Amino acid sequence: MRRISYQFPNRCDLVFDHDVPFSRAISSICRMDGKQTNFRTDLGLFKREIKVEIASDKTGFERVRTDTEFISDITERADFTFRIRDTLLKGDGRYPAADYTFLLRVDDKRGRVECFIVHEGRTGEIDSLDLKNLLKGALS
């Protein structure tokens, strides 16, 4: 079943292909949900969290799952939202630093996938190329 959203725009920021089967790509993307990493800058220590949702009923999004039944039900095309949240970690508490939202469309091209990325909003340090690199790492 195609999991598409009417919210996905006709124009996108970045398009790329990757030589991985569609089902493996979907599985890898779903496993990215809930991942956390830490990084340090001049401002201090940050925590980065990733939340992934998939299109539901063409008008909304729902949280992804990693079970085989859920993933095998997705065919042809899938639209995702990626929400990336950075939090500054200090001794006296946690402070929200940045929120990034991306739309991702993955098309099945028989043995490989074609991905379309749209960055919602234009502020912050992360852009569509950063998400592409993150996805390429997860799909490899």
XYZ file of N, CA, C and O in Angstrom:
560
model
N 0.844 -1.172 0.000
C 0.000 0.000 0.000
C 0.898 1.248 0.000
O 1.869 1.320 0.733
N 0.561 2.168 -0.850
C 1.289 3.432 -0.892
C 0.917 4.257 0.323
O -0.237 4.357 0.686
N 1.908 4.861 0.966
C 1.687 5.715 2.138
C 2.103 7.126 1.740
O 3.219 7.550 1.977
N 1.182 7.835 1.069
C 1.508 9.167 0.558
C 0.709 10.235 1.295
O -0.309 9.961 1.899
N 1.212 11.466 1.205
C 0.570 12.596 1.851
C 0.324 13.698 0.825
O 1.188 13.989 -0.001
N -0.852 14.303 0.905
C -1.149 15.444 0.050
C -0.348 16.673 0.455
O -0.283 17.644 -0.279
N 0.291 16.637 1.626
C 1.087 17.770 2.099
C 2.440 17.856 1.412
O 3.114 18.876 1.510
N 2.847 16.789 0.725
C 4.159 16.809 0.089
C 4.114 17.750 -1.117
O 3.287 17.597 -2.003
N 5.000 18.746 -1.148
C 4.953 19.750 -2.229
C 5.454 19.190 -3.568
O 6.096 18.149 -3.622
N 5.148 19.902 -4.638
C 5.591 19.490 -5.978
C 7.069 19.791 -6.209
O 7.693 19.193 -7.063
N 7.619 20.722 -5.472
C 9.033 21.066 -5.586
C 9.775 20.540 -4.375
O 9.241 20.517 -3.274
N 11.013 20.143 -4.607
C 11.802 19.645 -3.482
C 13.192 20.267 -3.507
O 13.620 20.830 -4.510
N 13.892 20.142 -2.385
C 15.219 20.734 -2.241
C 16.316 19.836 -2.808
O 17.321 20.319 -3.312
N 16.118 18.536 -2.694
C 17.184 17.601 -3.037
C 16.597 16.276 -3.487
O 15.647 15.774 -2.882
N 17.161 15.703 -4.545
C 16.758 14.391 -5.054
C 18.014 13.549 -5.177
O 19.034 14.018 -5.674
N 17.931 12.293 -4.715
C 19.066 11.387 -4.876
C 18.584 9.948 -4.967
O 17.490 9.615 -4.521
N 19.393 9.117 -5.582
C 19.127 7.679 -5.705
C 20.061 6.932 -4.772
O 21.162 7.398 -4.465
N 19.601 5.750 -4.355
C 20.465 4.881 -3.557
C 20.184 3.439 -3.968
O 19.035 3.045 -4.118
N 21.243 2.663 -4.152
C 21.109 1.277 -4.596
C 20.818 0.360 -3.424
O 21.696 -0.364 -2.941
N 19.583 0.384 -2.977
C 19.119 -0.483 -1.901
C 17.650 -0.813 -2.206
O 16.925 0.031 -2.723
N 17.225 -2.048 -1.943
C 15.819 -2.391 -2.186
C 14.869 -1.549 -1.336
O 15.208 -1.125 -0.225
N 13.681 -1.328 -1.858
C 12.689 -0.468 -1.211
C 12.386 -0.925 0.213
O 12.391 -0.114 1.147
N 12.127 -2.197 0.410
C 11.760 -2.688 1.745
C 12.893 -2.485 2.747
O 12.646 -2.162 3.912
N 14.125 -2.654 2.305
C 15.260 -2.422 3.209
C 15.397 -0.941 3.550
O 15.713 -0.577 4.679
N 15.149 -0.080 2.563
C 15.211 1.365 2.806
C 14.145 1.777 3.817
O 14.434 2.524 4.760
N 12.931 1.276 3.655
C 11.838 1.614 4.572
C 12.170 1.132 5.978
O 11.992 1.850 6.968
N 12.680 -0.087 6.075
C 13.055 -0.649 7.366
C 14.135 0.201 8.047
O 14.056 0.494 9.244
N 15.142 0.612 7.291
C 16.231 1.434 7.838
C 15.723 2.788 8.305
O 16.130 3.282 9.368
N 14.833 3.397 7.545
C 14.268 4.695 7.920
C 13.434 4.561 9.191
O 13.535 5.384 10.099
N 12.640 3.510 9.276
C 11.814 3.300 10.473
C 12.672 3.082 11.720
O 12.310 3.519 12.810
N 13.804 2.428 11.563
C 14.687 2.197 12.710
C 15.366 3.478 13.188
O 15.894 3.524 14.299
N 15.349 4.529 12.386
C 15.936 5.806 12.798
C 15.083 6.516 13.846
O 15.574 7.381 14.567
N 13.803 6.148 13.933
C 12.906 6.788 14.885
C 13.394 6.542 16.312
O 13.683 5.415 16.708
N 13.483 7.607 17.079
C 13.890 7.504 18.476
C 15.390 7.506 18.709
O 15.837 7.466 19.850
N 16.180 7.577 17.654
C 17.641 7.579 17.816
C 18.093 8.889 18.448
O 17.546 9.952 18.170
N 19.111 8.788 19.291
C 19.684 9.952 19.941
C 21.195 9.916 19.801
O 21.797 8.848 19.850
N 21.774 11.084 19.605
C 23.223 11.216 19.588
C 23.592 12.463 20.383
O 22.754 13.344 20.591
N 24.809 12.520 20.800
C 25.326 13.701 21.487
C 26.451 14.301 20.667
O 27.190 13.572 19.995
N 26.584 15.603 20.721
C 27.689 16.285 20.056
C 28.037 17.534 20.842
O 27.245 18.040 21.625
N 29.251 17.995 20.650
C 29.736 19.148 21.390
C 30.110 20.260 20.410
O 30.682 20.020 19.360
N 29.755 21.492 20.792
C 30.152 22.679 20.047
C 30.791 23.654 21.040
O 30.942 23.332 22.219
N 31.098 24.854 20.557
C 31.632 25.895 21.440
C 30.634 26.282 22.537
O 31.027 26.756 23.593
N 29.346 26.070 22.263
C 28.308 26.434 23.230
C 28.124 25.391 24.326
O 27.512 25.668 25.347
N 28.607 24.165 24.081
C 28.476 23.112 25.087
C 28.046 21.793 24.485
O 28.131 21.568 23.272
N 27.514 20.917 25.343
C 27.086 19.578 24.947
C 25.618 19.604 24.532
O 24.784 20.185 25.229
N 25.324 18.952 23.392
C 23.967 18.900 22.872
C 23.523 17.453 22.717
O 24.332 16.569 22.456
N 22.214 17.253 22.845
C 21.594 15.970 22.534
C 20.729 16.175 21.300
O 19.958 17.133 21.226
N 20.847 15.278 20.317
C 20.031 15.339 19.105
C 19.120 14.122 19.073
O 19.575 12.993 19.176
N 17.810 14.375 18.946
C 16.815 13.312 18.887
C 16.120 13.339 17.531
O 15.848 14.416 16.994
N 15.821 12.155 16.994
C 15.143 12.045 15.698
C 13.798 11.366 15.907
O 13.709 10.314 16.541
N 12.765 11.970 15.367
C 11.417 11.401 15.394
C 10.965 11.236 13.941
O 11.044 12.186 13.158
N 10.516 10.040 13.594
C 10.101 9.744 12.216
C 8.627 9.359 12.207
O 8.188 8.541 13.018
N 7.874 9.949 11.286
C 6.463 9.612 11.101
C 6.229 9.296 9.632
O 6.951 9.784 8.760
N 5.194 8.495 9.355
C 4.861 8.104 7.988
C 3.451 8.580 7.661
O 2.609 8.716 8.566
N 3.203 8.836 6.384
C 1.901 9.327 5.949
C 0.803 8.333 6.316
O 0.982 7.122 6.242
N -0.339 8.892 6.705
C -1.487 8.085 7.103
C -2.745 8.710 6.517
O -3.015 9.888 6.742
N -3.492 7.952 5.767
C -4.758 8.405 5.172
C -4.605 9.652 4.301
O -5.518 10.452 4.185
N -3.454 9.856 3.743
C -3.130 10.931 2.796
C -3.231 12.343 3.354
O -2.902 13.300 2.688
N -3.692 12.500 4.590
C -3.836 13.841 5.148
C -3.039 14.054 6.424
O -2.879 15.186 6.862
N -2.546 13.000 7.038
C -1.823 13.143 8.294
C -0.625 12.213 8.346
O -0.281 11.552 7.359
N -0.001 12.170 9.504
C 1.164 11.321 9.720
C 1.000 10.584 11.038
O 0.351 11.078 11.961
N 1.580 9.394 11.114
C 1.570 8.607 12.335
C 2.975 8.088 12.600
O 3.792 7.991 11.690
N 3.244 7.738 13.833
C 4.556 7.227 14.230
C 4.843 5.918 13.515
O 3.962 5.087 13.354
N 6.068 5.738 13.068
C 6.462 4.505 12.393
C 6.641 3.383 13.407
O 6.825 3.624 14.599
N 6.594 2.151 12.904
C 6.896 0.974 13.718
C 7.951 0.170 12.979
O 8.160 0.345 11.782
N 8.615 -0.727 13.677
C 9.680 -1.514 13.049
C 9.313 -2.976 12.863
O 10.147 -3.757 12.420
N 8.062 -3.352 13.161
C 7.690 -4.749 12.989
C 7.551 -5.102 11.507
O 7.241 -4.254 10.662
N 7.783 -6.354 11.190
C 7.801 -6.828 9.805
C 6.467 -6.617 9.106
O 6.434 -6.240 7.929
N 5.379 -6.824 9.798
C 4.055 -6.666 9.194
C 3.827 -5.226 8.731
O 3.316 -4.983 7.640
N 4.211 -4.268 9.559
C 4.054 -2.852 9.220
C 4.893 -2.498 7.989
O 4.412 -1.868 7.052
N 6.148 -2.926 7.980
C 7.065 -2.571 6.893
C 6.692 -3.262 5.591
O 6.723 -2.655 4.522
N 6.299 -4.527 5.651
C 5.963 -5.260 4.423
C 4.682 -4.753 3.781
O 4.436 -4.986 2.599
N 3.851 -4.040 4.529
C 2.605 -3.492 3.994
C 2.830 -2.226 3.161
O 1.953 -1.788 2.431
N 4.026 -1.637 3.239
C 4.339 -0.390 2.528
C 4.949 -0.742 1.176
O 5.962 -1.437 1.106
N 4.345 -0.263 0.101
C 4.837 -0.552 -1.249
C 4.853 0.712 -2.104
O 4.166 1.687 -1.799
N 5.646 0.698 -3.146
C 5.719 1.714 -4.201
C 6.256 3.072 -3.766
O 7.207 3.574 -4.311
N 5.595 3.706 -2.792
C 5.963 5.067 -2.400
C 5.591 5.289 -0.937
O 4.549 4.838 -0.491
N 6.463 6.023 -0.234
C 6.174 6.359 1.158
C 6.667 7.768 1.447
O 7.754 8.152 1.030
N 5.831 8.530 2.145
C 6.176 9.880 2.579
C 6.395 9.877 4.089
O 5.589 9.315 4.839
N 7.486 10.507 4.513
C 7.847 10.569 5.925
C 8.048 12.011 6.351
O 8.374 12.863 5.532
N 7.894 12.261 7.646
C 8.377 13.501 8.239
C 9.510 13.125 9.191
O 9.427 12.124 9.897
N 10.542 13.919 9.172
C 11.659 13.799 10.100
C 11.649 15.042 10.960
O 11.710 16.156 10.450
N 11.596 14.857 12.259
C 11.700 15.973 13.194
C 12.980 15.749 13.996
O 13.125 14.743 14.673
N 13.877 16.700 13.880
C 15.161 16.610 14.563
C 15.208 17.722 15.593
O 15.029 18.900 15.261
N 15.416 17.340 16.840
C 15.417 18.306 17.943
C 16.775 18.289 18.635
O 17.261 17.238 19.039
N 17.374 19.477 18.763
C 18.627 19.634 19.495
C 18.319 20.274 20.847
O 17.566 21.248 20.924
N 18.921 19.712 21.892
C 18.747 20.219 23.250
C 20.118 20.471 23.854
O 20.984 19.592 23.820
N 20.310 21.663 24.397
C 21.558 22.011 25.076
C 21.517 21.433 26.489
O 20.567 21.658 27.240
N 22.549 20.660 26.822
C 22.631 20.030 28.134
C 23.615 20.810 29.003
O 24.783 20.932 28.660
N 23.118 21.344 30.113
C 23.965 22.086 31.056
C 23.768 21.503 32.439
O 22.813 20.760 32.684
N 24.654 21.838 33.319
C 24.576 21.336 34.683
C 23.294 21.732 35.394
O 22.793 21.011 36.249
N 22.723 22.883 35.033
C 21.520 23.356 35.708
C 20.228 23.025 34.957
O 19.165 23.493 35.309
N 20.318 22.231 33.898
C 19.104 21.826 33.189
C 19.319 21.620 31.704
O 20.437 21.681 31.195
N 18.220 21.381 31.031
C 18.204 21.174 29.575
C 17.467 22.333 28.929
O 16.420 22.761 29.417
N 18.011 22.796 27.803
C 17.435 23.952 27.127
C 17.217 23.638 25.654
O 18.160 23.244 24.959
N 15.982 23.813 25.147
C 15.738 23.582 23.723
C 16.620 24.505 22.882
O 16.696 25.704 23.146
N 17.281 23.936 21.876
C 18.191 24.736 21.060
C 17.671 24.919 19.643
O 17.737 26.013 19.095
N 17.175 23.841 19.019
C 16.722 23.941 17.633
C 15.788 22.788 17.299
O 15.923 21.691 17.825
N 14.834 23.066 16.404
C 13.932 22.051 15.865
C 13.960 22.157 14.350
O 13.831 23.257 13.801
N 14.125 21.024 13.692
C 14.163 20.979 12.233
C 13.101 19.992 11.761
O 12.935 18.928 12.361
N 12.413 20.326 10.691
C 11.414 19.429 10.127
C 11.688 19.250 8.640
O 11.892 20.225 7.914
N 11.701 17.998 8.222
C 11.918 17.641 6.822
C 10.813 16.709 6.368
O 10.306 15.908 7.159
N 10.464 16.803 5.091
C 9.607 15.818 4.450
C 10.495 14.967 3.557
O 11.388 15.482 2.880
N 10.253 13.665 3.564
C 11.029 12.730 2.753
C 10.069 11.837 1.993
O 9.147 11.263 2.583
N 10.269 11.731 0.700
C 9.496 10.798 -0.131
C 10.470 9.758 -0.667
O 11.534 10.097 -1.185
N 10.081 8.492 -0.557
C 10.893 7.384 -1.046
C 10.077 6.631 -2.083
O 8.973 6.162 -1.791
N 10.617 6.538 -3.314
C 9.967 5.820 -4.413
C 10.730 4.545 -4.727
O 11.962 4.547 -4.753
N 9.992 3.486 -4.996
C 10.584 2.203 -5.387
C 10.918 2.259 -6.879
O 10.053 2.504 -7.706
N 12.180 2.035 -7.213
C 12.640 2.043 -8.615
C 13.269 0.695 -8.970
O 14.309 0.627 -9.611
N 12.634 -0.396 -8.514
C 13.064 -1.769 -8.833
C 14.529 -2.024 -8.507
O 15.391 -1.954 -9.375
N 14.789 -2.314 -7.264
C 16.148 -2.620 -6.835
C 16.902 -1.436 -6.274
O 17.985 -1.587 -5.734
N 16.345 -0.260 -6.413
C 16.945 0.947 -5.840
C 15.813 1.879 -5.442
O 14.652 1.646 -5.780
N 16.155 2.914 -4.716
C 15.143 3.883 -4.304
C 15.541 5.277 -4.775
O 16.723 5.579 -4.942
N 14.542 6.090 -5.000
C 14.741 7.499 -5.315
C 14.127 8.290 -4.162
O 12.984 8.042 -3.775
N 14.902 9.210 -3.617
C 14.478 9.964 -2.435
C 14.379 11.452 -2.762
O 15.233 12.000 -3.455
N 13.341 12.082 -2.229
C 13.097 13.505 -2.399
C 13.032 14.129 -1.008
O 12.283 13.651 -0.166
N 13.788 15.190 -0.784
C 13.827 15.838 0.532
C 13.360 17.287 0.415
O 13.792 18.010 -0.481
N 12.502 17.683 1.345
C 12.039 19.064 1.453
C 12.288 19.520 2.887
O 11.853 18.863 3.831
N 12.996 20.626 3.037
C 13.251 21.205 4.361
C 12.167 22.231 4.632
O 12.022 23.199 3.886
N 11.395 22.007 5.675
C 10.357 22.966 6.043
C 10.983 24.027 6.934
O 11.519 23.716 7.990
N 10.922 25.264 6.510
C 11.613 26.333 7.215
C 13.033 26.433 6.674
O 13.555 25.500 6.074
N 13.667 27.522 6.894
C 14.995 27.720 6.307
C 16.043 28.152 7.321
O 17.097 28.613 6.961
N 15.768 28.023 8.598
C 16.727 28.463 9.602
C 17.435 27.279 10.226
O 16.969 26.149 10.148
N 18.545 27.545 10.842
C 19.263 26.520 11.570
C 20.484 26.016 10.833
O 20.802 26.432 9.724
N 21.186 25.103 11.494
C 22.441 24.587 10.965
C 22.263 23.349 10.093
O 23.133 23.020 9.308
N 21.162 22.639 10.232
C 20.939 21.417 9.461
C 20.135 21.761 8.210
O 19.142 22.475 8.278
N 20.556 21.224 7.063
C 19.809 21.434 5.833
C 19.543 20.085 5.159
O 19.844 19.031 5.713
N 18.988 20.117 3.960
C 18.614 18.898 3.241
C 19.813 18.008 2.948
O 19.709 16.777 2.972
N 20.959 18.600 2.683
C 22.161 17.809 2.420
C 22.596 17.032 3.673
O 23.030 15.883 3.570
N 22.443 17.639 4.835
C 22.756 16.935 6.087
C 21.836 15.731 6.281
O 22.283 14.661 6.696
N 20.540 15.904 5.971
C 19.616 14.776 6.088
C 19.967 13.693 5.072
O 19.910 12.505 5.387
N 20.346 14.084 3.863
C 20.762 13.108 2.859
C 21.935 12.280 3.382
O 21.929 11.047 3.270
N 22.930 12.921 3.955
C 24.092 12.208 4.484
C 23.699 11.288 5.636
O 24.207 10.170 5.748
N 22.794 11.737 6.471
C 22.290 10.911 7.562
C 21.565 9.678 7.019
O 21.770 8.551 7.489
N 20.750 9.886 5.992
C 20.009 8.772 5.378
C 20.948 7.795 4.667
O 20.787 6.585 4.780
N 21.923 8.325 3.942
C 22.876 7.458 3.247
C 23.615 6.560 4.238
O 23.859 5.391 3.968
N 23.959 7.091 5.407
C 24.591 6.290 6.434
C 23.672 5.200 6.961
O 24.093 4.076 7.193
N 22.388 5.530 7.136
C 21.441 4.551 7.658
C 21.084 3.494 6.613
O 20.830 2.343 6.955
N 21.093 3.870 5.335
C 20.717 2.919 4.276
C 21.861 1.998 3.875
O 21.634 0.979 3.245
N 23.085 2.362 4.228
C 24.235 1.542 3.827
C 24.424 0.330 4.706
O 23.978 0.208 5.777
